[in-house]
Structure formats: C-alpha cells, structure tokens
Tab-separated table of C-alpha atoms in Angstrom:
chain	number	residue	atom	x	y	z
S	1	MET	CA	0.026	0.099	-0.125
S	2	VAL	CA	1.253	3.170	-0.866
S	3	ASP	CA	1.922	5.689	2.055
S	4	ARG	CA	-0.835	8.180	1.892
S	5	PHE	CA	1.494	10.658	3.339
S	6	VAL	CA	4.351	10.641	1.272
S	7	ALA	CA	2.741	8.980	-1.966
S	8	ALA	CA	5.413	6.747	-3.289
S	9	ASP	CA	8.557	9.045	-2.962
S	10	PRO	CA	11.311	6.554	-1.172
S	11	VAL	CA	13.110	9.512	0.250
S	12	ARG	CA	10.332	11.163	2.033
S	13	ARG	CA	8.851	7.916	3.287
S	14	ARG	CA	11.986	7.418	5.274
S	15	MET	CA	11.909	10.991	6.779
S	16	ARG	CA	10.670	11.669	10.276
S	17	ARG	CA	6.949	12.886	10.298
S	18	LEU	CA	7.196	16.105	13.139
S	19	SER	CA	4.128	18.123	13.836
S	20	PRO	CA	5.308	21.857	14.103
S	21	GLY	CA	5.014	21.745	18.170
S	22	GLU	CA	7.555	18.789	18.078
S	23	ARG	CA	9.900	20.615	15.813
S	24	ARG	CA	9.875	23.547	17.805
S	25	GLU	CA	10.560	21.644	20.977
S	26	GLU	CA	13.687	19.650	19.264
S	27	ALA	CA	14.992	23.208	18.044
S	28	LEU	CA	14.537	24.927	21.505
S	29	VAL	CA	15.816	22.277	23.352
S	30	PHE	CA	18.981	21.593	20.858
S	31	LEU	CA	19.482	25.555	21.097
S	32	ASP	CA	19.628	25.209	24.752
S	33	ASP	CA	22.265	22.602	24.601
S	34	PHE	CA	24.312	24.182	22.137
S	35	ALA	CA	24.476	27.153	24.382
S	36	ARG	CA	25.246	25.438	27.235
S	37	GLU	CA	27.853	22.979	25.920
S	38	THR	CA	29.824	25.747	24.221
S	39	GLY	CA	29.304	28.476	26.647
S	40	GLN	CA	27.306	30.958	24.367
S	41	PRO	CA	26.375	34.209	25.980
S	42	ASP	CA	22.931	34.365	27.749
S	43	ASP	CA	21.814	37.394	25.458
S	44	ALA	CA	23.054	36.020	22.345
S	45	ALA	CA	21.251	32.676	23.280
S	46	ALA	CA	18.042	34.509	23.917
S	47	ALA	CA	18.224	36.257	20.562
S	48	ARG	CA	19.127	33.026	18.560
S	49	ARG	CA	15.942	31.262	20.253
S	50	ALA	CA	13.911	34.004	19.377
S	51	GLU	CA	15.016	34.271	15.620
S	52	VAL	CA	14.507	30.627	15.476
S	53	VAL	CA	11.019	30.719	16.727
S	54	ARG	CA	9.942	33.660	14.433
S	55	ALA	CA	11.327	31.581	11.176
S	56	LEU	CA	9.460	28.518	12.364
S	57	ARG	CA	6.294	30.520	12.577
S	58	ARG	CA	6.784	32.173	9.239
S	59	THR	CA	8.111	29.457	7.226
S	60	GLY	CA	8.253	26.083	9.521
S	61	THR	CA	11.987	25.759	9.258
S	62	TYR	CA	14.866	27.308	9.929
S	63	ALA	CA	18.640	27.416	9.010
S	64	HIS	CA	21.441	26.197	11.673
S	65	THR	CA	24.834	28.434	11.929
S	66	PRO	CA	27.974	26.629	10.793
S	67	GLU	CA	28.760	26.106	14.271
S	68	GLU	CA	25.344	24.567	15.346
S	69	LEU	CA	25.646	22.231	12.467
S	70	ALA	CA	29.342	20.863	13.492
S	71	PHE	CA	27.738	20.812	17.218
S	72	GLY	CA	24.691	19.014	16.254
S	73	ALA	CA	26.704	16.470	13.996
S	74	ARG	CA	29.083	15.724	16.773
S	75	VAL	CA	26.130	15.081	19.419
S	76	ALA	CA	24.426	13.116	16.888
S	77	TRP	CA	27.330	10.618	17.012
S	78	ARG	CA	27.570	10.810	20.823
S	79	ASN	CA	23.878	10.077	21.105
S	80	HIS	CA	23.794	7.329	18.104
S	81	ALA	CA	23.144	3.822	20.363
S	82	ARG	CA	24.805	1.237	17.916
S	83	CYS	CA	28.199	3.016	17.684
S	84	ILE	CA	31.167	1.504	19.961
S	85	GLY	CA	33.448	4.163	18.746
S	86	ARG	CA	31.952	7.358	20.256
S	87	LEU	CA	34.631	7.943	22.785
S	88	TRP	CA	36.282	10.359	20.104
S	89	TRP	CA	33.165	12.266	18.936
S	90	LYS	CA	34.543	15.675	19.826
S	91	SER	CA	37.261	15.330	17.194
S	92	LEU	CA	34.817	14.427	14.162
S	93	GLU	CA	35.518	16.726	11.277
S	94	VAL	CA	32.390	18.499	9.860
S	95	ARG	CA	32.198	19.435	6.404
S	96	ASP	CA	29.658	22.196	5.564
S	97	CYS	CA	28.236	21.273	1.988
S	98	ARG	CA	24.956	23.035	2.257
S	99	ALA	CA	25.664	24.860	-0.843
S	100	MET	CA	26.045	21.936	-3.090
S	101	GLU	CA	22.982	20.935	-5.003
S	102	THR	CA	23.672	19.126	-8.173
S	103	PRO	CA	24.422	15.106	-8.281
S	104	GLU	CA	27.836	16.139	-9.810
S	105	GLN	CA	28.646	18.522	-6.928
S	106	VAL	CA	27.654	15.950	-4.295
S	107	ALA	CA	29.523	13.047	-6.108
S	108	ALA	CA	32.624	15.005	-6.317
S	109	GLN	CA	32.411	16.117	-2.617
S	110	ILE	CA	32.063	12.704	-1.378
S	111	PHE	CA	34.980	11.384	-3.210
S	112	ALA	CA	36.997	14.347	-2.231
S	113	HIS	CA	35.820	13.437	1.488
S	114	MET	CA	37.183	9.874	1.090
S	115	GLU	CA	40.484	11.018	-0.424
S	116	ALA	CA	41.154	13.483	2.568
S	117	VAL	CA	40.248	11.184	5.276
S	118	PHE	CA	42.332	8.397	4.418
S	119	ALA	CA	45.551	10.358	5.426
S	120	GLY	CA	48.152	7.983	4.648
S	121	GLY	CA	46.302	5.221	6.483
S	122	ARG	CA	45.693	7.167	9.541
S	123	ILE	CA	41.683	7.563	9.006
S	124	ARG	CA	40.202	10.414	10.318
S	125	SER	CA	36.543	10.423	11.450
S	126	SER	CA	34.460	13.178	9.116
S	127	ILE	CA	31.230	13.865	7.871
S	128	SER	CA	30.217	15.949	4.905
S	129	ILE	CA	26.551	17.411	5.376
S	130	PHE	CA	24.569	18.348	2.437
S	131	PRO	CA	21.329	20.528	2.193
S	132	PRO	CA	18.478	19.676	4.408
S	133	ALA	CA	15.188	18.847	3.398
S	134	GLN	CA	12.679	21.858	3.264
S	135	GLY	CA	9.015	21.499	2.826
S	136	ASP	CA	8.253	19.880	-0.307
S	137	GLN	CA	11.769	20.343	-1.354
S	138	LEU	CA	14.079	17.304	-1.444
S	139	PRO	CA	18.087	17.512	-1.979
S	140	VAL	CA	20.578	15.099	-3.710
S	141	THR	CA	20.567	11.931	-1.765
S	142	VAL	CA	22.675	9.044	-1.773
S	143	GLU	CA	21.340	5.311	-2.323
S	144	SER	CA	24.203	3.560	-1.892
S	145	ALA	CA	24.608	2.148	1.746
S	146	GLN	CA	28.152	3.109	1.659
S	147	VAL	CA	30.190	4.664	-0.749
S	148	LEU	CA	32.455	1.721	-1.215
S	149	GLN	CA	30.698	-1.568	-1.563
S	150	TYR	CA	30.903	-4.941	-3.503
S	151	ALA	CA	28.992	-5.995	-6.025
S	152	GLY	CA	26.734	-9.266	-5.662
S	153	TYR	CA	25.940	-11.375	-8.814
S	154	LEU	CA	23.450	-13.952	-9.170
S	155	GLN	CA	24.644	-16.990	-10.999
S	156	PRO	CA	22.691	-19.438	-13.553
S	157	ASP	CA	22.679	-22.234	-10.716
S	158	GLY	CA	21.096	-19.876	-8.124
S	159	SER	CA	24.588	-19.144	-6.203
S	160	ILE	CA	25.836	-15.490	-5.145
S	161	LEU	CA	29.179	-14.323	-6.571
S	162	GLY	CA	30.394	-11.363	-4.286
S	163	ASP	CA	28.332	-9.833	-1.378
S	164	ARG	CA	24.424	-11.321	-1.058
S	165	GLN	CA	23.005	-8.260	0.479
S	166	ASN	CA	23.803	-6.156	-2.581
S	167	VAL	CA	22.601	-8.469	-5.400
S	168	GLU	CA	19.595	-6.172	-5.993
S	169	PHE	CA	21.760	-2.912	-5.524
S	170	THR	CA	23.923	-4.499	-8.629
S	171	ARG	CA	21.095	-5.311	-10.657
S	172	THR	CA	19.993	-1.501	-10.153
S	173	ALA	CA	23.566	-0.244	-11.192
S	174	ILE	CA	23.660	-2.397	-14.115
S	175	GLY	CA	20.271	-1.344	-15.208
S	176	LEU	CA	21.594	2.358	-14.910
S	177	GLY	CA	24.301	1.714	-17.326
S	178	TRP	CA	27.135	0.423	-15.090
S	179	LYS	CA	29.357	-2.439	-16.788
S	180	PRO	CA	30.857	-4.984	-14.396
S	181	PRO	CA	34.383	-6.218	-15.288
S	182	GLU	CA	34.330	-8.792	-18.412
S	183	GLU	CA	35.404	-11.599	-15.572
S	184	PRO	CA	32.930	-10.405	-12.465
S	185	GLY	CA	34.374	-11.374	-9.265
S	186	ALA	CA	33.835	-11.325	-5.468
S	187	PHE	CA	35.325	-8.211	-4.767
S	188	ASP	CA	34.062	-5.719	-7.640
S	189	LEU	CA	33.452	-1.962	-6.208
S	190	LEU	CA	29.733	-0.956	-7.363
S	191	PRO	CA	29.555	2.807	-8.456
S	192	LEU	CA	28.132	5.511	-5.923
S	193	ILE	CA	24.197	5.997	-6.978
S	194	LEU	CA	22.602	9.225	-6.406
S	195	ARG	CA	18.992	10.223	-6.557
S	196	ASP	CA	18.411	14.006	-7.503
S	197	PRO	CA	15.516	15.958	-6.234
S	198	SER	CA	13.265	14.972	-9.279
S	199	GLY	CA	13.624	11.270	-8.476
S	200	PHE	CA	16.173	10.345	-11.101
S	201	ARG	CA	19.075	8.207	-10.351
S	202	HIS	CA	22.550	9.029	-11.440
S	203	PHE	CA	25.637	6.666	-10.932
S	204	PHE	CA	29.295	7.581	-10.662
S	205	PRO	CA	32.091	4.884	-10.856
S	206	ILE	CA	34.639	4.808	-7.826
S	207	PRO	CA	37.990	6.837	-8.914
S	208	ASN	CA	40.777	4.783	-9.067
S	209	THR	CA	42.285	6.801	-6.506
S	210	LEU	CA	39.761	5.780	-4.069
S	211	ARG	CA	40.127	1.968	-4.708
S	212	ARG	CA	42.258	1.330	-1.303
S	213	GLU	CA	41.807	-2.076	-0.636
S	214	VAL	CA	43.628	-4.555	1.707
S	215	GLU	CA	44.575	-8.276	0.803
S	216	ILE	CA	43.636	-10.335	3.868
S	217	ARG	CA	46.941	-12.629	4.650
S	218	HIS	CA	47.621	-14.634	7.845
S	219	PRO	CA	51.175	-14.828	9.238
S	220	ASP	CA	50.640	-18.778	10.124
S	221	TYR	CA	48.273	-19.782	7.648
S	222	PRO	CA	49.683	-18.971	4.085
S	223	GLU	CA	47.118	-20.893	2.354
S	224	LEU	CA	44.368	-18.276	3.583
S	225	ALA	CA	45.721	-15.981	0.573
S	226	ARG	CA	44.734	-18.549	-2.162
S	227	LEU	CA	41.123	-17.668	-1.458
S	228	GLY	CA	41.893	-13.741	-2.572
S	229	LEU	CA	40.414	-12.421	0.549
S	230	ARG	CA	40.157	-8.317	0.391
S	231	TRP	CA	38.556	-5.670	1.777
S	232	TYR	CA	38.594	-1.486	1.548
S	233	ALA	CA	40.456	0.590	3.763
S	234	VAL	CA	37.584	3.157	4.577
S	235	PRO	CA	34.159	2.407	5.928
S	236	CYS	CA	31.690	5.673	4.962
S	237	VAL	CA	27.969	5.072	5.502
S	238	SER	CA	26.151	7.287	3.079
S	239	ASN	CA	22.448	6.191	3.490
S	240	MET	CA	21.368	7.287	6.957
S	241	HIS	CA	19.482	10.621	7.656
S	242	LEU	CA	20.989	13.072	10.060
S	243	THR	CA	18.264	14.843	12.159
S	244	ILE	CA	19.213	18.150	14.055
S	245	GLY	CA	17.030	20.335	16.146
S	246	GLY	CA	14.056	19.162	14.146
S	247	ILE	CA	15.649	19.733	10.940
S	248	GLU	CA	16.722	16.602	8.903
S	249	TYR	CA	19.591	16.103	6.597
S	250	PRO	CA	18.666	13.107	4.180
S	251	CYS	CA	22.531	13.292	2.888
S	252	ALA	CA	25.068	13.230	5.375
S	253	PRO	CA	27.753	10.265	4.407
S	254	PHE	CA	30.419	9.889	7.444
S	255	ASN	CA	33.073	7.622	8.184
S	256	GLY	CA	35.180	6.154	10.750
S	257	HIS	CA	37.690	3.181	10.753
S	258	TYR	CA	36.939	-0.376	11.034
S	259	MET	CA	36.819	-2.486	14.107
S	260	GLY	CA	38.216	-5.930	12.944
S	261	THR	CA	35.251	-7.985	13.737
S	262	GLU	CA	33.083	-6.022	11.337
S	263	ILE	CA	35.126	-7.386	8.561
S	264	ALA	CA	36.170	-10.987	9.726
S	265	SER	CA	33.065	-12.069	11.919
S	266	ARG	CA	30.094	-10.289	9.902
S	267	ASP	CA	31.408	-9.400	6.271
S	268	PHE	CA	33.170	-12.387	5.561
S	269	ALA	CA	31.105	-14.964	7.770
S	270	ASP	CA	27.609	-13.725	7.867
S	271	ARG	CA	25.148	-15.917	5.658
S	272	LYS	CA	23.501	-12.961	4.129
S	273	ARG	CA	26.996	-11.809	3.222
S	274	TYR	CA	29.837	-13.922	2.166
S	275	ASP	CA	29.454	-16.762	4.145
S	276	LEU	CA	32.830	-18.004	3.569
S	277	LEU	CA	33.480	-19.562	6.973
S	278	SER	CA	33.590	-23.320	5.738
S	279	GLN	CA	35.838	-22.276	2.847
S	280	ILE	CA	38.318	-20.069	5.192
S	281	ALA	CA	38.326	-23.239	7.754
S	282	GLU	CA	39.428	-25.752	5.091
S	283	ALA	CA	42.142	-22.919	4.010
S	284	MET	CA	43.363	-23.196	7.513
S	285	GLY	CA	43.320	-27.192	8.124
S	286	PHE	CA	40.385	-26.716	10.329
S	287	ALA	CA	37.834	-29.768	9.806
S	288	ALA	CA	34.407	-28.050	9.213
S	289	SER	CA	32.469	-30.509	10.685
S	290	GLU	CA	30.533	-30.592	13.911
S	291	SER	CA	31.316	-34.169	14.667
S	292	ALA	CA	35.347	-33.575	14.239
S	293	ASP	CA	35.411	-30.545	16.089
S	294	PRO	CA	31.958	-29.015	17.491
S	295	LEU	CA	34.292	-25.346	17.982
S	296	TRP	CA	35.818	-25.099	14.293
S	297	ARG	CA	33.534	-21.964	13.874
S	298	ASP	CA	35.158	-20.470	16.820
S	299	ARG	CA	38.697	-21.229	16.067
S	300	THR	CA	38.077	-20.282	12.552
S	301	LEU	CA	36.644	-16.881	13.525
S	302	THR	CA	39.570	-16.131	15.957
S	303	GLU	CA	41.989	-16.668	13.429
S	304	LEU	CA	40.065	-14.777	10.717
S	305	ASN	CA	40.041	-11.881	12.875
S	306	ALA	CA	43.933	-12.155	13.600
S	307	ALA	CA	44.224	-12.172	9.985
S	308	VAL	CA	42.290	-9.042	9.211
S	309	LEU	CA	44.005	-6.982	12.312
S	310	HIS	CA	47.391	-8.365	10.788
S	311	SER	CA	46.734	-7.457	7.228
S	312	TYR	CA	45.558	-4.084	7.991
S	313	ARG	CA	48.301	-2.862	10.184
S	314	ALA	CA	50.688	-4.501	7.706
S	315	ALA	CA	49.171	-2.381	5.251
S	316	GLY	CA	49.577	0.809	7.474
S	317	VAL	CA	45.789	1.288	7.519
S	318	GLU	CA	44.269	1.971	10.880
S	319	ILE	CA	41.868	-0.623	12.496
S	320	VAL	CA	40.983	-1.335	16.006
S	321	ASP	CA	40.315	-4.745	17.513
S	322	HIS	CA	37.343	-5.539	19.542
S	323	HIS	CA	38.742	-5.864	23.206
S	324	THR	CA	40.531	-2.415	22.619
S	325	ALA	CA	37.188	-0.648	21.405
S	326	SER	CA	35.325	-2.162	24.024
S	327	GLU	CA	37.938	-0.707	26.584
S	328	GLN	CA	37.179	2.791	24.783
S	329	PHE	CA	33.751	2.424	24.873
S	330	MET	CA	33.850	2.065	28.626
S	331	GLU	CA	35.872	5.095	28.793
S	332	PHE	CA	33.367	7.176	26.896
S	333	VAL	CA	31.093	5.920	29.658
S	334	LYS	CA	32.827	7.098	32.297
S	335	ARG	CA	33.361	10.488	30.936
S	336	GLU	CA	29.706	11.073	30.342
S	337	GLN	CA	29.016	10.264	33.604
S	338	ARG	CA	30.958	12.790	34.788
S	339	GLU	CA	29.560	15.250	32.359
S	340	GLY	CA	26.039	14.205	33.940
S	341	ARG	CA	25.162	12.485	30.772
S	342	THR	CA	23.280	9.215	30.505
S	343	VAL	CA	24.744	7.371	27.710
S	344	SER	CA	22.454	5.832	25.151
S	345	ALA	CA	23.502	2.405	23.949
S	346	ASP	CA	21.963	-0.786	21.894
S	347	TRP	CA	23.423	-3.730	23.667
S	348	ALA	CA	23.122	-6.094	20.461
S	349	TRP	CA	25.058	-3.490	18.394
S	350	ILE	CA	27.708	-2.573	21.103
S	351	VAL	CA	28.746	-5.983	22.272
S	352	PRO	CA	31.278	-7.403	19.838
S	353	PRO	CA	30.262	-10.732	17.910
S	354	GLN	CA	33.619	-12.126	18.980
S	355	ALA	CA	34.503	-13.283	22.011
S	356	SER	CA	31.800	-11.085	23.910
S	357	ALA	CA	31.769	-12.247	27.552
S	358	ALA	CA	35.298	-11.313	27.737
S	359	CYS	CA	34.545	-7.796	26.737
S	360	PRO	CA	33.823	-5.299	29.522
S	361	VAL	CA	30.784	-3.939	27.585
S	362	PHE	CA	28.947	-7.323	27.705
S	363	HIS	CA	28.203	-6.940	31.465
S	364	LEU	CA	27.360	-3.229	30.960
S	365	GLY	CA	23.528	-2.627	31.579
S	366	MET	CA	22.404	-0.449	28.322
S	367	GLU	CA	19.417	1.568	27.153
S	368	ASP	CA	18.663	3.156	23.897
S	369	LEU	CA	17.202	6.456	24.745
S	370	HIS	CA	16.536	7.388	21.087
S	371	ALA	CA	17.765	10.814	21.734
S	372	VAL	CA	18.167	13.508	19.129
S	373	PRO	CA	20.318	14.840	17.634
S	374	ASN	CA	20.697	11.515	15.980
S	375	PHE	CA	21.282	9.653	12.910
S	376	PHE	CA	18.438	6.792	11.592
S	377	VAL	CA	17.946	4.517	8.751
S	378	SER	CA	14.314	5.583	8.366
S	379	ARG	CA	11.187	6.540	10.551
S	380	ALA	CA	10.059	3.053	9.961
S	381	VAL	CA	12.889	1.399	11.589
S	382	ASP	CA	14.366	3.496	13.891
S	383	GLY	CA	13.576	7.478	13.291
S	384	ASN	CA	9.644	7.262	14.566
S	385	GLN	CA	11.275	6.517	18.052
S	386	LEU	CA	13.771	9.556	18.324
S	387	ARG	CA	12.674	12.195	20.439
S	388	VAL	CA	14.231	14.839	22.984
S	389	ASN	CA	15.709	13.242	26.144
S	390	ARG	CA	14.882	14.909	29.038
S	391	ARG	CA	16.309	12.372	31.427
S	392	ASP	CA	19.332	14.143	32.373
S	393	ARG	CA	17.309	17.633	32.617
S	394	ARG	CA	16.267	19.108	36.203
S	395	ARG	CA	12.275	19.383	35.684
S	396	ASN	CA	9.695	19.539	38.681
S	397	LYS	CA	7.427	16.816	39.365
S	398	TRP	CA	4.522	18.527	37.340
S	399	LEU	CA	6.724	19.098	34.182
S	400	GLN	CA	8.070	15.493	34.510
S	401	ARG	CA	4.073	14.376	34.393
S	402	TYR	CA	3.478	16.671	31.392
S	403	ASP	CA	6.391	15.140	29.543
S	404	ARG	CA	5.194	11.570	30.421
S	405	LEU	CA	1.843	12.501	29.020
S	406	LYS	CA	3.071	14.180	26.082
S	407	ARG	CA	5.436	11.082	25.386
S	408	ARG	CA	2.281	9.003	25.708
S	409	TRP	CA	0.337	11.043	22.777
S	410	TRP	CA	3.065	11.037	20.390
S	411	ASN	CA	3.476	7.489	20.938
S	412	TRP	CA	0.070	6.634	20.252
S	413	ARG	CA	0.095	8.835	17.192
S	414	ARG	CA	2.946	7.109	15.968
S	415	GLN	CA	1.504	3.907	16.336
S	416	ARG	CA	-1.808	5.179	14.745
S	417	ASP	CA	0.540	6.476	11.834
S	418	LEU	CA	2.145	2.988	11.360
S	419	LEU	CA	-1.532	1.221	11.243
S	420	LEU	CA	-2.796	3.771	8.742
S	421	ARG	CA	0.014	2.877	6.114
S	422	ARG	CA	-0.457	-0.869	6.577
C-alpha cells in the first residue's frame, strides 16, 4: 500500500513526520544544549532562540549556523546508540556542504571526502553534510548504503558471487548503465548511486585513487591467501539521515575506521553476506564438521580476526580490535557520567560478535534513549522513536508528569500512523 502521507517518494517515506510543536521543541532544546555546552552568552542565546521561533512560525523551518551544524553532528554521533567508537566524538571533522545541490557536486565532494580522510592510513572520522529537506523540496540523496561496497551477482545455478546483500543493488547499477568487469569477481566495487530531487538516479564510478583495498593474509596460515580475500580501507556510511534540532539532513555521509570483527566476524562470515566460514576453515586446515570439532567455527573466526588485524596493520591502515574498542567505550561511558549525561546504547550493536563475554561491555547494562540529535535509517525502522531526551534535565514533578503525558500522546499517534500505512 502506498504511504498516503508521502505518496511513493522513497526518500520522503524514510523521513520523520514532525508536527510544528515537535519541531519547535527539538529546535529549542537543541539551542539550549548548544548554548550550555559551548558557553554561548545568555543574551546571544536568547536572541538566537527568538530568531528561530520567528522563522518556524513564518516558514516552518530554519537554518543552522555553521557552529550549530558542527555541534549537532558531533552530538548526533555521541547519541547514536549503535556505535561503539564514540570516545572520539569531539574530534569529528564536519564539512558544511549545504551549498552543493547537483548530483555532480555531491559526488565530487563525497569523493574528495574519501580522499582526505584516508590520510596515509591514519583514518580521520569525518562527515559531509549536504542541504536539508525543506517542505516539499528534497535535496540530492545517496542510495548506496556505503560509498564503497562490493557487487553481488546471481549465478545461473542460483548461487551468489560476491556480497549477497548487494544483489538487488547490483542489478540497479547495471540497469543504470554500469558495466561490471568482463570477468566478474567477488570483490568488484560498485559505483556510487545518487538520487536527484526529481527522483532520477545517477551513477558515478569510483575513481581509481579511492580503490584502496587490503589483501587479507595470515602470518601462520599462508593458504588463506589462495582465497583472494580483500576489503576496502575506509568505511563510509552514506544512506542514513541526520536530524538536528528538528531539521533533517537526508544526505550526510560519514566515516570512521574499521573494527576487525566488522570485517572478519560479519562481512566474511555472515550467511547473508559472503558466508565464507567453511571455505576459510578448510584453507586453514580446520575440519568444518560438528562431529570432528564442534568448535571449528570459533577457531576459524579467531584466526580470521587475527588475519584481518594483521593485514590492515601490515598495510598501514588504521583498525581497532574488539577488546580495545570495548575498553574505549567504557572510557566513553565514564566521561559521559562525569558530565552528568546518561549514555544511550543498544546492547546488540555495542557488544562485539567475537569473544563477547570477555569484553567489559558485555556486562554493562544499556538502554537506547533514542535521543536527538541522531542518525537514523528510516522512520519505520528507527526514526519514529527519536525524541527529546529530558532524563538528565532538572524538571519539577509537574513538568515531568507533562513530559510523560506528551510522550504517551506522541507514541499513540506514531502507532496510529503505522497502522494507517499498512
């Protein structure tokens, strides 16, 4: 059934639906946070609040200053419950690209972003923020889940060559005119696909200068090299929406650096991805059989993680192991607690898939506060739950009761909207 609120537009269908009151609340709370955490003078903060309120009354939207945009992007990273690497949130490099409106400009900036953040292997966390959605006007958006990703080809016998999760996206790229190599392989980089405001797709091949890939080798199991495994150096997520103070930025690609388990325990091993665990076990000499060794998967995953970490470090590309990342997250939690902030976290995403119980985060109680600013995939998946977090704010009992009633009303309305769209 077509969403009656947004017709058939796939970008608008993913956006949050905010009432004027919700947008105003998010804007004012964001401005309060900006003033408090950056030390903005009281008179300047009051003037800015009045300016934003006037703009919302006149047009239903407002524009962030460059300083507000940078602060909002960093806080969105700080609030994002699914990221384990938030210790460095203050160091996020923010690129203000709101003046870039054509697919060609956006693609050029994204490629420049990828070139700059590599930094000789010392990967810098960065985000490029393009124009926001304003009323009925949508900006250029990225359809690629990541800037760099591998193709998946459906073979005549029903098997998959390459990345299983990208089979349909590969068909889309071919339909737009992208030509795979004459001999398709398991690690063919897909083009970057953008959607313009009119809904037309544009594809841009990945420049050769950005094709930085690491060949996976193991120092003790040379036979692993025969599988020809490799992975790209810089992960850049490009299909998530950024929401700051009630304003939504549908195009805001951001990057960090890899944690080893993301590649070894998930990308190579997941059945919906490459599903190579049995082949890797055979290459390493492990019997891929429950009767011969019920722990063959565990042994294979451990050595595969060692291979990925070894390969990236040998190539001079920054990567972190899951134990170090867990310790860094615990330090992030301590710092946030010292600042009087409750950490938002999703246990299923924070706890590494490898040696989970040996990581300190396994034993940490977590709650996803769905706080804004934040990143989200779509309102149906996670965007509908985002809201102002008042847990750490001093409110009297009557205001707290008002907050609870308001949350119940908004939750009921969101549930109603979901039912109406079915």
